[in-house]
Every structure is written in C-alpha cells, then in structure tokens.
Coordinates of C-alpha atoms (C1' of nucleotides) in Angstrom, one line a residue:
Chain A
X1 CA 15.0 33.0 -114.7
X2 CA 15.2 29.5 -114.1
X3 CA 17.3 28.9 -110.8
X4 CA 20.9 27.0 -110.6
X5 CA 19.7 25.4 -107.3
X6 CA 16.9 23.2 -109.5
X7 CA 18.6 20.0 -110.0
X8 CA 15.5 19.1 -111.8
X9 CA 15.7 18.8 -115.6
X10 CA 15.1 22.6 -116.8
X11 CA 11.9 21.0 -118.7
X12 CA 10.3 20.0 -115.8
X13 CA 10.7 23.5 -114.2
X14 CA 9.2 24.9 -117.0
X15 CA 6.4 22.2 -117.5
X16 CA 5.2 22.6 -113.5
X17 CA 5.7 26.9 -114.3
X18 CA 3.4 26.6 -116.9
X19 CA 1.1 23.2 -115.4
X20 CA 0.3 26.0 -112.6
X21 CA -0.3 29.4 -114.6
X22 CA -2.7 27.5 -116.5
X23 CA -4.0 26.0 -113.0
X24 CA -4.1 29.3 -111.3
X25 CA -6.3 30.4 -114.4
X26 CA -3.4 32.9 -115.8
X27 CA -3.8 31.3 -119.0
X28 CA -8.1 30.4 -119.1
X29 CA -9.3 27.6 -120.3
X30 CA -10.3 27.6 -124.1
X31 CA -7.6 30.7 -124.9
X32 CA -4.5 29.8 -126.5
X33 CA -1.1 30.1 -124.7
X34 CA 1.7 32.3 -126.3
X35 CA 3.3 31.3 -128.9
X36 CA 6.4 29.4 -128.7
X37 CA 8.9 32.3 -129.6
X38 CA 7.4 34.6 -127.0
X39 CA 7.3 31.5 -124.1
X40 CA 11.0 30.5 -125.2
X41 CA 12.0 34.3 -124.3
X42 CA 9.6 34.9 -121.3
X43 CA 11.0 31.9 -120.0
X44 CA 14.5 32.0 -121.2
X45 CA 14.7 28.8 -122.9
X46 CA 15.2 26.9 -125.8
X47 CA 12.4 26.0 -127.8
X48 CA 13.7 22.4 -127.5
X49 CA 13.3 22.8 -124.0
X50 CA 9.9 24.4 -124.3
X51 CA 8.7 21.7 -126.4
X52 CA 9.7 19.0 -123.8
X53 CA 7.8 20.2 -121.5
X54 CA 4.6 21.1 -124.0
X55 CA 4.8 17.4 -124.9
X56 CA 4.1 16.4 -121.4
X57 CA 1.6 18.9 -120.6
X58 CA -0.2 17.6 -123.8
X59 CA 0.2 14.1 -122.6
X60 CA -1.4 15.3 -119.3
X61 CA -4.1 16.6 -121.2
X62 CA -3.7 20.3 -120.0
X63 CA -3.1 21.4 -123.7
X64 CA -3.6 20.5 -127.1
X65 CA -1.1 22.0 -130.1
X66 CA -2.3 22.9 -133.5
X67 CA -0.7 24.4 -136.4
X68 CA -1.6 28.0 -137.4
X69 CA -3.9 28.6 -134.1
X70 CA -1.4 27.7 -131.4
X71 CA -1.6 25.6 -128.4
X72 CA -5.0 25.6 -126.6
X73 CA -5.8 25.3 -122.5
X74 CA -7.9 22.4 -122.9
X75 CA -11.1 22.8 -120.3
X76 CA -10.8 20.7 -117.0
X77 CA -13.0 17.7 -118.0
X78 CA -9.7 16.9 -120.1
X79 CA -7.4 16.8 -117.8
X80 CA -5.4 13.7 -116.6
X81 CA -7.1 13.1 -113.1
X82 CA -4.3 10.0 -112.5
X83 CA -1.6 11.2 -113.5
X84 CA 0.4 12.2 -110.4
X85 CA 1.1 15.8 -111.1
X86 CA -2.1 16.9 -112.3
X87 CA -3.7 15.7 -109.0
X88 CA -0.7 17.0 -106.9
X89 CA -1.2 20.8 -108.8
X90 CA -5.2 19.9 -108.4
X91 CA -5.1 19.2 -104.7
X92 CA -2.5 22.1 -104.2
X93 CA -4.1 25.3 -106.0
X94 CA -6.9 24.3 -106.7
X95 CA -10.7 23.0 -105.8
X96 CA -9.0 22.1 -102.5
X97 CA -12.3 20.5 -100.0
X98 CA -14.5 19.4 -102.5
X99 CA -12.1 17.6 -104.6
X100 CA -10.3 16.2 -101.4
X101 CA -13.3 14.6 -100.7
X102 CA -13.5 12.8 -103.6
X103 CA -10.0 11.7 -104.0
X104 CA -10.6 10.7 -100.3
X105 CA -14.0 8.5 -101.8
X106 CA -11.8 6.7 -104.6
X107 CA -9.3 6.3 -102.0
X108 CA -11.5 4.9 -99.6
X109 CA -13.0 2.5 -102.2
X110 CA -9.1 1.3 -103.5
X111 CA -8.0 0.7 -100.1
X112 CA -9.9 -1.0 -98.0
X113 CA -10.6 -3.6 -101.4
X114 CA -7.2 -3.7 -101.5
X115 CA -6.8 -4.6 -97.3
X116 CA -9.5 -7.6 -98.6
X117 CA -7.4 -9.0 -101.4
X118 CA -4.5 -8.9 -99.2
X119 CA -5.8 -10.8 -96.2
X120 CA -7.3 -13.1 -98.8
X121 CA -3.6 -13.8 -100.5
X122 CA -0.8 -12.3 -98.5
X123 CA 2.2 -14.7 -97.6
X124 CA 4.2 -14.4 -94.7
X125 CA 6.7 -12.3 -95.9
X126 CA 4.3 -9.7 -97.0
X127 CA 2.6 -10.0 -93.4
X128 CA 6.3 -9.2 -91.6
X129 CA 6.3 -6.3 -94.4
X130 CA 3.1 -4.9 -93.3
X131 CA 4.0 -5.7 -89.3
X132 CA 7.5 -4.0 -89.6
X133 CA 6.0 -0.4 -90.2
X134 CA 3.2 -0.7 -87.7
X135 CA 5.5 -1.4 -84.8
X136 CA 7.6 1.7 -85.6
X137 CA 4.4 3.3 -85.4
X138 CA 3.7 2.2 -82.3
X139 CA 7.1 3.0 -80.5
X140 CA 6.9 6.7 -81.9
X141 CA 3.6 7.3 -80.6
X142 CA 4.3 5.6 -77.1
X143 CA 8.1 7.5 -77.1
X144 CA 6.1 10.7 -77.8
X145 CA 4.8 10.9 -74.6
X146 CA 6.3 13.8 -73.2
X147 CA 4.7 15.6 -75.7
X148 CA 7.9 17.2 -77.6
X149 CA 10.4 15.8 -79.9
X150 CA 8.2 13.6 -82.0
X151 CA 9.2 13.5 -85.8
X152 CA 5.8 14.0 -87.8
X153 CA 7.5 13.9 -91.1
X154 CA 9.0 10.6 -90.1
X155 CA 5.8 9.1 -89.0
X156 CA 4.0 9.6 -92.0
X157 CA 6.7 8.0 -93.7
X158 CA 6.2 5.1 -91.6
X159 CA 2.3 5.2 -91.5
X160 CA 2.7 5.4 -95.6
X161 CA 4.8 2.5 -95.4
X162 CA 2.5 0.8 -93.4
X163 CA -0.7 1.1 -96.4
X164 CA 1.9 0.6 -99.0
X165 CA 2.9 -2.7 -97.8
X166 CA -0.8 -3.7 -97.6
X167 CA -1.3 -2.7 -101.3
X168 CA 1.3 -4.3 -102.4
X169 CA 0.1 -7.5 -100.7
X170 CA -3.2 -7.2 -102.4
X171 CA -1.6 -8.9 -105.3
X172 CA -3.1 -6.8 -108.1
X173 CA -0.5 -4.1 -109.2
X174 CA -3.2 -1.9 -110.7
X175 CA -4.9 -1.7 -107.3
X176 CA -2.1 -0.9 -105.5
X177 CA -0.7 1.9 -107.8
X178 CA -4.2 3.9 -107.8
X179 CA -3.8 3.6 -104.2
X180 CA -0.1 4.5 -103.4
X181 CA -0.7 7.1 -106.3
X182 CA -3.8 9.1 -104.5
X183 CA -2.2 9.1 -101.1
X184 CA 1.1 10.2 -102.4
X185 CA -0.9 12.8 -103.7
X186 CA -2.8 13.5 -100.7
X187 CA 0.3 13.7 -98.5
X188 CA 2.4 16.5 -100.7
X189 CA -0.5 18.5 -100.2
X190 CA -1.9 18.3 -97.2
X191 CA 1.2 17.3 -94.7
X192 CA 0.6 19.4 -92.0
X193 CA -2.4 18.4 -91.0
X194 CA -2.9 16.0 -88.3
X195 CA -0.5 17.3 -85.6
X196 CA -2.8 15.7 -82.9
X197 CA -0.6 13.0 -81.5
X198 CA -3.6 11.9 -79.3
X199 CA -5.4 11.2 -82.3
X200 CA -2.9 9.2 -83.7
X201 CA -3.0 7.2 -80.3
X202 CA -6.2 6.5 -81.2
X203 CA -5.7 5.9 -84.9
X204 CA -3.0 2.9 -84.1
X205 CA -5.7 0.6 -82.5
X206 CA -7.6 1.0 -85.7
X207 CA -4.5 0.3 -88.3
X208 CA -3.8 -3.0 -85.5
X209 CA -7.3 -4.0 -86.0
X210 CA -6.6 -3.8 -89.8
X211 CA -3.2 -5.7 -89.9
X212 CA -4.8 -8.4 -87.0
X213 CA -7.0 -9.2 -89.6
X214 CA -5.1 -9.6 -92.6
X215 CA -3.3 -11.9 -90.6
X216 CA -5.5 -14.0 -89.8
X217 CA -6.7 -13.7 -93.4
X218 CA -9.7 -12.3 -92.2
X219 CA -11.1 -10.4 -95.7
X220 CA -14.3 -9.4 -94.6
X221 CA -12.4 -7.7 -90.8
X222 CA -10.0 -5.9 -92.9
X223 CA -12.6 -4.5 -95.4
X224 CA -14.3 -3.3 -92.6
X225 CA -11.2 -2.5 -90.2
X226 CA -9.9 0.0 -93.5
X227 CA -13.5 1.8 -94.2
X228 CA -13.4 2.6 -90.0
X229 CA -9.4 3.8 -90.6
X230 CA -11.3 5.8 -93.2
X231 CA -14.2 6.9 -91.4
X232 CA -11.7 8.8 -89.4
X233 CA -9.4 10.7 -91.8
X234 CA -13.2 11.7 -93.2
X235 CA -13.8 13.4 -90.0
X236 CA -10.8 15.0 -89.8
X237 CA -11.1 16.7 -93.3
X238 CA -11.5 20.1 -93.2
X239 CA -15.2 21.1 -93.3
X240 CA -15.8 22.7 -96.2
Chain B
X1 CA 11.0 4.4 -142.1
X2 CA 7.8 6.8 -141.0
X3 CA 5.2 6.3 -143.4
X4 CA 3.9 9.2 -144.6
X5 CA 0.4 7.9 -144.2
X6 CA 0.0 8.6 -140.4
X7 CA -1.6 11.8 -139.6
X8 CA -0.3 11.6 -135.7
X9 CA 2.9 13.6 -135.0
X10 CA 6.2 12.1 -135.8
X11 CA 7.0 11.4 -132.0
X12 CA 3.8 9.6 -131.4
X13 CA 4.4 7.3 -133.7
X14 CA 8.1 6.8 -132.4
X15 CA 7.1 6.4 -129.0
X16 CA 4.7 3.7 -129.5
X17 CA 7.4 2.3 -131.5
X18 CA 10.0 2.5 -128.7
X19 CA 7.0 1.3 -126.4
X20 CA 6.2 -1.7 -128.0
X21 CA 9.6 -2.7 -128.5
X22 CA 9.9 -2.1 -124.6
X23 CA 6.9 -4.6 -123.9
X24 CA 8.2 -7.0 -126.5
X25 CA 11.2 -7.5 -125.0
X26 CA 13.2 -6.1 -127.7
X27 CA 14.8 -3.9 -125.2
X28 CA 14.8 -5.5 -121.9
X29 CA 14.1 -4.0 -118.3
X30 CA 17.7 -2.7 -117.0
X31 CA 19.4 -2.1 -119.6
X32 CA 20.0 0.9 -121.6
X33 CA 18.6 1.9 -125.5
X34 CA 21.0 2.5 -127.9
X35 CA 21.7 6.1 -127.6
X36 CA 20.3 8.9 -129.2
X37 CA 22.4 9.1 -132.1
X38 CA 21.4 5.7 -133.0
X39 CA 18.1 5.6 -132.6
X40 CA 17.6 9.0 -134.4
X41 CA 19.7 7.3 -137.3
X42 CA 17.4 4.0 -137.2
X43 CA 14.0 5.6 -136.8
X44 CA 15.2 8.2 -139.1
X45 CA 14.5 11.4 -137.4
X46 CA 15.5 14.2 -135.8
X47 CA 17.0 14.6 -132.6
X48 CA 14.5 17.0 -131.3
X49 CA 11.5 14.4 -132.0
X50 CA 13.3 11.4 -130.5
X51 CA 13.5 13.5 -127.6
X52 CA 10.4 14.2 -127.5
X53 CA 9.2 10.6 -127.5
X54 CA 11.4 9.6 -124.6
X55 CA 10.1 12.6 -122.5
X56 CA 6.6 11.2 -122.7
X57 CA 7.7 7.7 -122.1
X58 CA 9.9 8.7 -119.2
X59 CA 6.6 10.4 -117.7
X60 CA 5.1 7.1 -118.4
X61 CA 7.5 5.5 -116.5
X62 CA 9.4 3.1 -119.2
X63 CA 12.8 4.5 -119.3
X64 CA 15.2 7.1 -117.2
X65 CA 17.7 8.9 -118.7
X66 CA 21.0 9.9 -117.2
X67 CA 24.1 11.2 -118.5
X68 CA 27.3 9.1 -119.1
X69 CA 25.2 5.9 -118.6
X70 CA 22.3 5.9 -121.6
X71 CA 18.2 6.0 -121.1
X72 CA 17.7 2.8 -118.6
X73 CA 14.6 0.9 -119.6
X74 CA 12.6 0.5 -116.1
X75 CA 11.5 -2.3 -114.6
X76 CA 7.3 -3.2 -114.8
X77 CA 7.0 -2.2 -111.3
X78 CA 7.8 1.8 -112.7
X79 CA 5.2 1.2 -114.8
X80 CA 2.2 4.1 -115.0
X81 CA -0.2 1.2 -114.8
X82 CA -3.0 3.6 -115.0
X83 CA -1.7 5.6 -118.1
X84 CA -3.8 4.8 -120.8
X85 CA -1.6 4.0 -123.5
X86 CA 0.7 1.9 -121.0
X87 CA -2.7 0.1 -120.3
X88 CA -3.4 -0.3 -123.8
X89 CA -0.1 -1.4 -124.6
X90 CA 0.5 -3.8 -122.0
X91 CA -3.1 -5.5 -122.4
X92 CA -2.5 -5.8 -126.3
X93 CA 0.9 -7.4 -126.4
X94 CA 1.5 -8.0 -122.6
X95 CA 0.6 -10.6 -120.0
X96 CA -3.0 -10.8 -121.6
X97 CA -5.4 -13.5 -119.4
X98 CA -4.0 -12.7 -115.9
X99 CA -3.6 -9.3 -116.2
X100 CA -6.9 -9.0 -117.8
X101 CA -8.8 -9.9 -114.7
X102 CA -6.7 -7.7 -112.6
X103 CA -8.3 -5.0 -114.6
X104 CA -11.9 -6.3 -114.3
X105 CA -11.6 -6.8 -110.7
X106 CA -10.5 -3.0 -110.3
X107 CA -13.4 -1.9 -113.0
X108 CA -16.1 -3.8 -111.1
X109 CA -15.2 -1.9 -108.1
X110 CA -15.1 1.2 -109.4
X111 CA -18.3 1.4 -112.1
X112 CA -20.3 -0.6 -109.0
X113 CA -19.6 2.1 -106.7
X114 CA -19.8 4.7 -109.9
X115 CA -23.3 3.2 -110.2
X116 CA -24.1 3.6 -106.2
X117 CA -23.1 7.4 -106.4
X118 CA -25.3 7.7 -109.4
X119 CA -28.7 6.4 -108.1
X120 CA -27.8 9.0 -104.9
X121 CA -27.0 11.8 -106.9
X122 CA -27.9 12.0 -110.4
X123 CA -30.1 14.5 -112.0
X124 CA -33.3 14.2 -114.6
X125 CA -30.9 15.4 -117.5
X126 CA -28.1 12.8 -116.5
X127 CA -30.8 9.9 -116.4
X128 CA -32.1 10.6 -120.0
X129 CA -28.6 10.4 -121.1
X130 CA -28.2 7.2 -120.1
X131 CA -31.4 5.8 -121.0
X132 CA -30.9 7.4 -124.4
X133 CA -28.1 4.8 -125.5
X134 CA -29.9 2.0 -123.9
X135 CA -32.8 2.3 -125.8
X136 CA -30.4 2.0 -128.4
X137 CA -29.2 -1.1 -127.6
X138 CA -32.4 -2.3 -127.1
X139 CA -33.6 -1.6 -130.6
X140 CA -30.5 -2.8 -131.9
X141 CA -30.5 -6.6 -130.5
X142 CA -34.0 -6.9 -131.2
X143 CA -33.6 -6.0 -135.4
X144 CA -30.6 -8.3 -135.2
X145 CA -33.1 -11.4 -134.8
X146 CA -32.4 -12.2 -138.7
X147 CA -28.8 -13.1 -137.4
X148 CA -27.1 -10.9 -140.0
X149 CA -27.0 -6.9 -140.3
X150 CA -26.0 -6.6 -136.9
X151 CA -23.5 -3.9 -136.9
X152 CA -20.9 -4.9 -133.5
X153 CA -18.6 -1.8 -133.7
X154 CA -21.7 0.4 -133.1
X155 CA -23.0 -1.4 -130.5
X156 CA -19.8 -1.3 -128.8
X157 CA -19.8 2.0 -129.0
X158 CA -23.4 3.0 -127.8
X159 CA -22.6 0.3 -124.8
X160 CA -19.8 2.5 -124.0
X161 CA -21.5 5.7 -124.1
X162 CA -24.3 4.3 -121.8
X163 CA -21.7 3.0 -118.8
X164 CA -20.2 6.4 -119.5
X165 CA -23.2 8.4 -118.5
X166 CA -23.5 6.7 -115.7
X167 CA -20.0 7.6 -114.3
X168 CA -20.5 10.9 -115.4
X169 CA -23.2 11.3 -113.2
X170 CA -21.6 9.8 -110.2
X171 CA -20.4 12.9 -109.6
X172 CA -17.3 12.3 -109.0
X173 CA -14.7 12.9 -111.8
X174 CA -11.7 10.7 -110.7
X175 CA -13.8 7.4 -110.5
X176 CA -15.4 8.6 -113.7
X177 CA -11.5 8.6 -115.6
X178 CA -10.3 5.7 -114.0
X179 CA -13.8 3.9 -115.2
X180 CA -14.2 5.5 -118.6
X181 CA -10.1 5.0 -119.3
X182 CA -9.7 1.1 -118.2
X183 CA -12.9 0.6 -120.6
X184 CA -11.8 2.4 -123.0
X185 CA -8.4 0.0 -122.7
X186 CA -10.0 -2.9 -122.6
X187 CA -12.6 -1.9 -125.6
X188 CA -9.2 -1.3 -127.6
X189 CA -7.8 -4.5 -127.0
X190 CA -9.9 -7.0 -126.9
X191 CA -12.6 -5.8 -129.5
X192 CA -14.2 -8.6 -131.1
X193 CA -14.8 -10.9 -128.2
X194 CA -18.1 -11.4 -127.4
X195 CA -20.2 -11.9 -131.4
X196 CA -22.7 -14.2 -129.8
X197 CA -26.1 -12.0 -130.2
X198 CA -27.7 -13.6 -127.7
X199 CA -25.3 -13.3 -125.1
X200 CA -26.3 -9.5 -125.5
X201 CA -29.5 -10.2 -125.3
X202 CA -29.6 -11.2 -122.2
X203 CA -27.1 -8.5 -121.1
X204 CA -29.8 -6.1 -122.1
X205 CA -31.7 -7.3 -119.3
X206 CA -29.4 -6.4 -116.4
X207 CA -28.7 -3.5 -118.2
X208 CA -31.8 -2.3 -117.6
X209 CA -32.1 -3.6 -114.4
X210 CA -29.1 -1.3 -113.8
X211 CA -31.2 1.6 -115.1
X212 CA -34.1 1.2 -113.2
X213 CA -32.2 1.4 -109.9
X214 CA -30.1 4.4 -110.8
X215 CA -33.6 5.6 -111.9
X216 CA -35.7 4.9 -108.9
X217 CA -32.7 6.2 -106.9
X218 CA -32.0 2.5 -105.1
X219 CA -28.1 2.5 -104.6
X220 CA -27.8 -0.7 -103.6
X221 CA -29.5 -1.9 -106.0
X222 CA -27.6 -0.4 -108.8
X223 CA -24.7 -1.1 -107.4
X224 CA -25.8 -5.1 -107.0
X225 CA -26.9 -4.6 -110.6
X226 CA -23.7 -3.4 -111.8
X227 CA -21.6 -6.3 -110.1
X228 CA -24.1 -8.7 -111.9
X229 CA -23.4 -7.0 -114.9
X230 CA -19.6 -7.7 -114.3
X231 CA -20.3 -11.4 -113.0
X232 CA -21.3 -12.0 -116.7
X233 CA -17.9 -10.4 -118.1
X234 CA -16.3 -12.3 -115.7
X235 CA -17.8 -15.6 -116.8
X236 CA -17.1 -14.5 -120.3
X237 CA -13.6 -14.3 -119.9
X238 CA -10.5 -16.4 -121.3
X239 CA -10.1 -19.0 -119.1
X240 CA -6.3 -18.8 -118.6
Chain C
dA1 C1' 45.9 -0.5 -101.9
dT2 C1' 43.7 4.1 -101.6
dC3 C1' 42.5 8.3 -103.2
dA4 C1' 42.6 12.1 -106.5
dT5 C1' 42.6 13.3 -111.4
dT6 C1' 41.7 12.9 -116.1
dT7 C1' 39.0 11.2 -119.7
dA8 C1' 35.3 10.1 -122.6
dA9 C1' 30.5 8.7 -123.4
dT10 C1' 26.0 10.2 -123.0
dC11 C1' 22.4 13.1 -122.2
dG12 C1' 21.1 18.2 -121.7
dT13 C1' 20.6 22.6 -123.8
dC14 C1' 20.8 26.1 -127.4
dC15 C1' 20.5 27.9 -132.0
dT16 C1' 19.0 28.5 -136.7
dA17 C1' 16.7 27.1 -140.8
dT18 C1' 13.0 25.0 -143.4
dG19 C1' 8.7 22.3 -143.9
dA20 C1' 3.7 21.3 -143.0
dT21 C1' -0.8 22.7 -141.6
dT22 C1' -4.5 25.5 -141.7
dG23 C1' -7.5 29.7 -140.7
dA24 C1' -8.3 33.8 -142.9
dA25 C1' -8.0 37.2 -146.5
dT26 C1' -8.2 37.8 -151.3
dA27 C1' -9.3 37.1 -155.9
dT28 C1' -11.8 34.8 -159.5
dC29 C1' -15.7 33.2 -161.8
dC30 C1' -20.6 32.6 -162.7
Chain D
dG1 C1' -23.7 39.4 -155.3
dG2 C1' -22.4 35.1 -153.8
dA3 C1' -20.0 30.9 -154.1
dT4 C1' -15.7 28.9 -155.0
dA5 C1' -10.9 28.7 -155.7
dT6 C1' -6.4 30.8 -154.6
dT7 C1' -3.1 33.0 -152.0
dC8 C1' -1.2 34.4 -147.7
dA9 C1' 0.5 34.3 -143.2
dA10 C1' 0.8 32.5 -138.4
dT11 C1' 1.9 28.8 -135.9
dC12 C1' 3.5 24.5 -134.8
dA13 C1' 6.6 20.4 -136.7
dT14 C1' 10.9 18.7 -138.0
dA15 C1' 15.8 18.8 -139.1
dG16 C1' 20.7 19.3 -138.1
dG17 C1' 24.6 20.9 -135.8
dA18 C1' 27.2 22.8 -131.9
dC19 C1' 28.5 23.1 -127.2
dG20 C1' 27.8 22.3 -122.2
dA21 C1' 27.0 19.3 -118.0
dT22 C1' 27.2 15.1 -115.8
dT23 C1' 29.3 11.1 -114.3
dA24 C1' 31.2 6.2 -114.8
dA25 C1' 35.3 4.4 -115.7
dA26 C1' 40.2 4.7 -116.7
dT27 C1' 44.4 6.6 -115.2
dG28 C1' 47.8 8.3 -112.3
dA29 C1' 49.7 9.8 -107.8
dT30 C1' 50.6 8.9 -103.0

DNA sequence: ATCATTTAATCGTCCTATGATTGAATATCC
DNA sequence: GGATATTCAATCATAGGACGATTAAATGAT
C-alpha cells in the first residue's frame, strides 16, 4: 500500500493516513482504533513502524494507548491546536469557516502585536529584511499588468516572506513562531484563494503603510496599519 | 538505569532524558548524538523505545535524523516553542529571566483578548464557572489571616481553574490552548514564587474586577482588567 | 584534477518473542 | 446471595536481532 514515490519516512505516511481517518470521523471519537496486529496488516507495516507514528499521534493528542482496552480517539477538546499538523488536517477536512475565523482572530491578535514590537526594536538590518520582500511584491504586481503570466505561487512566497521578516523583528521568538505557524497553516490550506490581482494592488498600499511605519518605528501605525491588512483578508473569507 | 518507580512509559522518561541533556548542553546544537546503538546501550533499553523517544523529539523539533550522518541536534530556532514540554523544559533549565517575560508578554495578549471575547460572548453556565473558583479564592485568603494553614498548591490550582474558565468561554479554542498551555508552563516552573499572602490579597481585587466585567458584559473593561491583572505579574517578576 | 565507483556508517524497516497492565469472567468464602 | 479474591485473556510495552536503504567519504579510473 504505501507508495515508492513517498520520500517521506513510511511513519509519517501512516501517522497523516491515520491523523485523517480519525479526522474524517472513520474512527469516532471515544471508540478505540484496531488493534495493532490488525493496523500493522491493513496497512502493511511493521508494528515498529506503527508504533512510530502512534507515538506522535499521542503526542498530538489525537490518541491515548492503554493496556488491555486499546488505543482510544481522544475527543476534539484534546487535540493539539498548535501543533502544525493538527491545525493543517483541521483547516483541511474539517470545520473549515468557522475555525478559519478563529485561527484568522489569533492570527490577527499575534500579528499586528508582533508589527508593534518590531517597529519598537527592529535594527536596520531587519528593516532591509522586511523592505527586500515588499519590493518584489511590488514589481510582480506592477509586471502583472497585462493580466497573464503572473506567478501566484511565487507571490505568496514573497508576501509570506514579507510577515515573516516582521515577526522575526518583533524580537520575541514565541510571538513570531505562533505567527509564522498559523499562517503556514492557513496557506497549505487555503492557497488558491485570492486570484484577484486587483486586490492585491490594493493590498500593497496597505503592507507599505505597515513597513513605512515600522520604519519610522512608529508602534502605534504599524499596530494599526496590520489590524487594517487584517480587516481585509477578514473580508475576503469565505462567508460562511 | 530506569527506575522502576515511574509509572510513565519507558520512552517518556528517555526523551525527557535526551531533552534535558539537549537544553543542558550536554549535547550541543549541530552536532550529532551518539548513535543508536549507544544510546540504547547507555540508557539501557531497547531499540524500539529509543526510537520512539527520538520520533517525538524530532516532532518537537530537537533533533533530525538522517542516514550515514547520525540524529543532528537542531539549533533553538527549530525549536516547537509552543510545545508544551519544550516550554516547560526550556523555562526550567533554560534562559530563565529573559525568556520568562517573553512568555508573559505573549500571555497578556492573549488571556486580555481571551477576557474581551468572554464578556462578548459568554453564557450564564460559563460565568458560574468562573465565579465558582473565585469565590474560592476569596474564602481562602481571607481564613489565611492567622498567617499559617494557608494551603499554596491549592490555591494555585483553583487560580488556574478560574483563568481557565474564562478562556473557555472566549469561544475560541486556539486562544484557549495557547492560554491554558503557557500557564500551565509557567505554573510548572516557577511554582513557589509568590508566598506573600497579601500580595494575593490584593490580587483578589482585580480579580474580581475582572469578573464583574466579563459579567456585566463590558469587553473593554475585562480586557483592561486582565492587563492590570498582568501589570502585577509583571512587577512581580525577577528582575534580570 | 575531475569524475565515477566502492565502501562503510548510520538510520530505516521488519520480524518474533516475552513481559506488564488491566478489564472482565470466574471461583471462593461468608 | 452478595461481596471479595482469583484467574484469565486481550492489548499494549519492551526486548533483541536481522536486513535494507541512504549517503558521506574513501578510493580508483580517466
């Protein structure tokens, strides 16, 4: 079963196989999944192998193992919300809006405190850092024009380099790994979404605003100039 | 090695071995562990659970395996910062004072805001649960005039359960685990910090103050409440 | 000197056997 | 008959050994 094209490690292939069966609600919440034997031959792998990837689905709080009664689908309120998978499989298969909106609230919040601290301690090298990314930005957009050949996959790239760089200037490594974390997240799952390149026109004056302010290490402006950047991708989710 | 006195599973007990040793500097960011023979032959166990241990702290992000070369211990920057026994480990042994107030500054934000969804949106049920534990507290301070029989561990804990129900009933999960899990980090690790009664006494105040908003509905005023709450921690904390 | 080949170290995977834990069935005793 | 102790069986937990895959480095060929 598991492909040769995977370069993965086979334990991963079988962690995210089972991470979205249980997602998906083929195993329920509260039940208990096979038993090792039976999920070694279903999927054709050690128990080793099998245990690997139980070990990590434990640690993500999806299940919980006991002797005698098996290994139990531990109910939602359980589940890892940080850990990058779980919200990647969440945000894929599952709640979709509702929880998009959330993540999108925390994100929100992270951010644009993180566009404060950074205008409050950013050096120079961190403002060429942020700069850099936000010119690209600003050539694609202009260069795409005419309407074709304009790389979307590249420009997020760039636009996530862009709000990476700012996090990273904010100084407080927690901060900036919630942040980087969540839209990471966000992006896997939702890519294509904003195809508008006319809104992105309009989205560059907002992320200059942003940048123009940490500059001029304005903390307040870039607090503000984040929660408008914001204001828009909440207008662009989908409505329920 | 193992004693047989731990009633967590063998690997758990290996990993926070390997873990600590990590933070410690035992085994120092770029280079590799001793391989698996050796460890399995140091810690004394099986190759299956040593395994086992590494896959969960790869997931955390302290090593990398890869063949011919050995299991590379990460830089900090790899880090899961927001993994809670990575947050655990590094407060206890790690970077203590500096890093400490990194965490505070990201658990103001988010139990402040937690505390402005909460007067918006929280239900009759979810206010009795919080005004359950601060009662609590309440009764508890004001027996411990005598000075002595003043039991801190339970205190602790019914202060936790009280800033818990409040992010539960924020309504939104995520900020409710990233709240509930840096608390629970920094309850952990720095437990007996603040034994001065009175200092609690007054806490009780804006505690309450806190209450009344979320009651009354007034976000901004719970969320001005909680920072408050968090100026005092802040005051409160190591100086360097 | 450059490139291809071989080698060896290390992790990756598989297999089988045995131990430990614990819920449930059974037997024992009052 | 009911409570308690005992036995049983299912499941995970741990051990140990064998072989395969990967790849950095040593070696050899051009």
């Amino acid at each position: 079963m598991p492909p040769k094209a995977y370069h993965r490690k086979l334990y991963e292939y079988i962690m995210e196989e089972i991470a979205l069966r249980i997602l998906k609600g083929d195993y329920p919440s509260e039940t208990t999944l096979p038993n090792e034997d039976a999920l070694c031959k279903e999927y054709q792998v050690s128990r080793g192998v099998l245990r690997e990837a139980t070990k990590v689905l434990t640690q993500k709080g999806l299940i919980q193992a006991r002797p005698k009664v098996g290994t139990l689908v531990q109910p939602r309120s359980n589940w890892n919300l940080f850990d990058a998978d779980v919200l990647t499989w969440k945000l894929q298969v599952d709640g979709k809006v509702e929880f998009l909106r959330k993540v999108t609230e925390v994100r929100r919040l992270i951010e644009s405190e993180a566009a404060r601290c950074a205008a409050e301690r950013c050096s120079p090298t961190e403002i060429a850092a942020i700069a850099e990314p936000l010119e690209e930005m600003a050539e694609m957009l202009t260069a795409a024009t005419d309407g074709s050949r304009f790389d979307y996959e590249t420009y997020l790239a760039v636009d996530m380099a862009f709000h990476m760089a700012i996090m990273e200037a904010s100084h407080n490594e927690l901060l900036a790994q919630i942040g980087v974390t969540m839209r990471q997240a966000v992006l896997s799952a939702r890519r294509l979404d904003i195809h508008n390149v006319k809104v992105l026109q309009e989205s560059v004056k907002d992320h200059r605003r942003l940048f123009t302010a940490i500059q001029a290490g304005d903390a307040q402006g870039a607090y503000d100039a984040s929660r408008l950047l914001f204001d828009a991708v909440w207008r662009h989710l989908p409505q329920r």
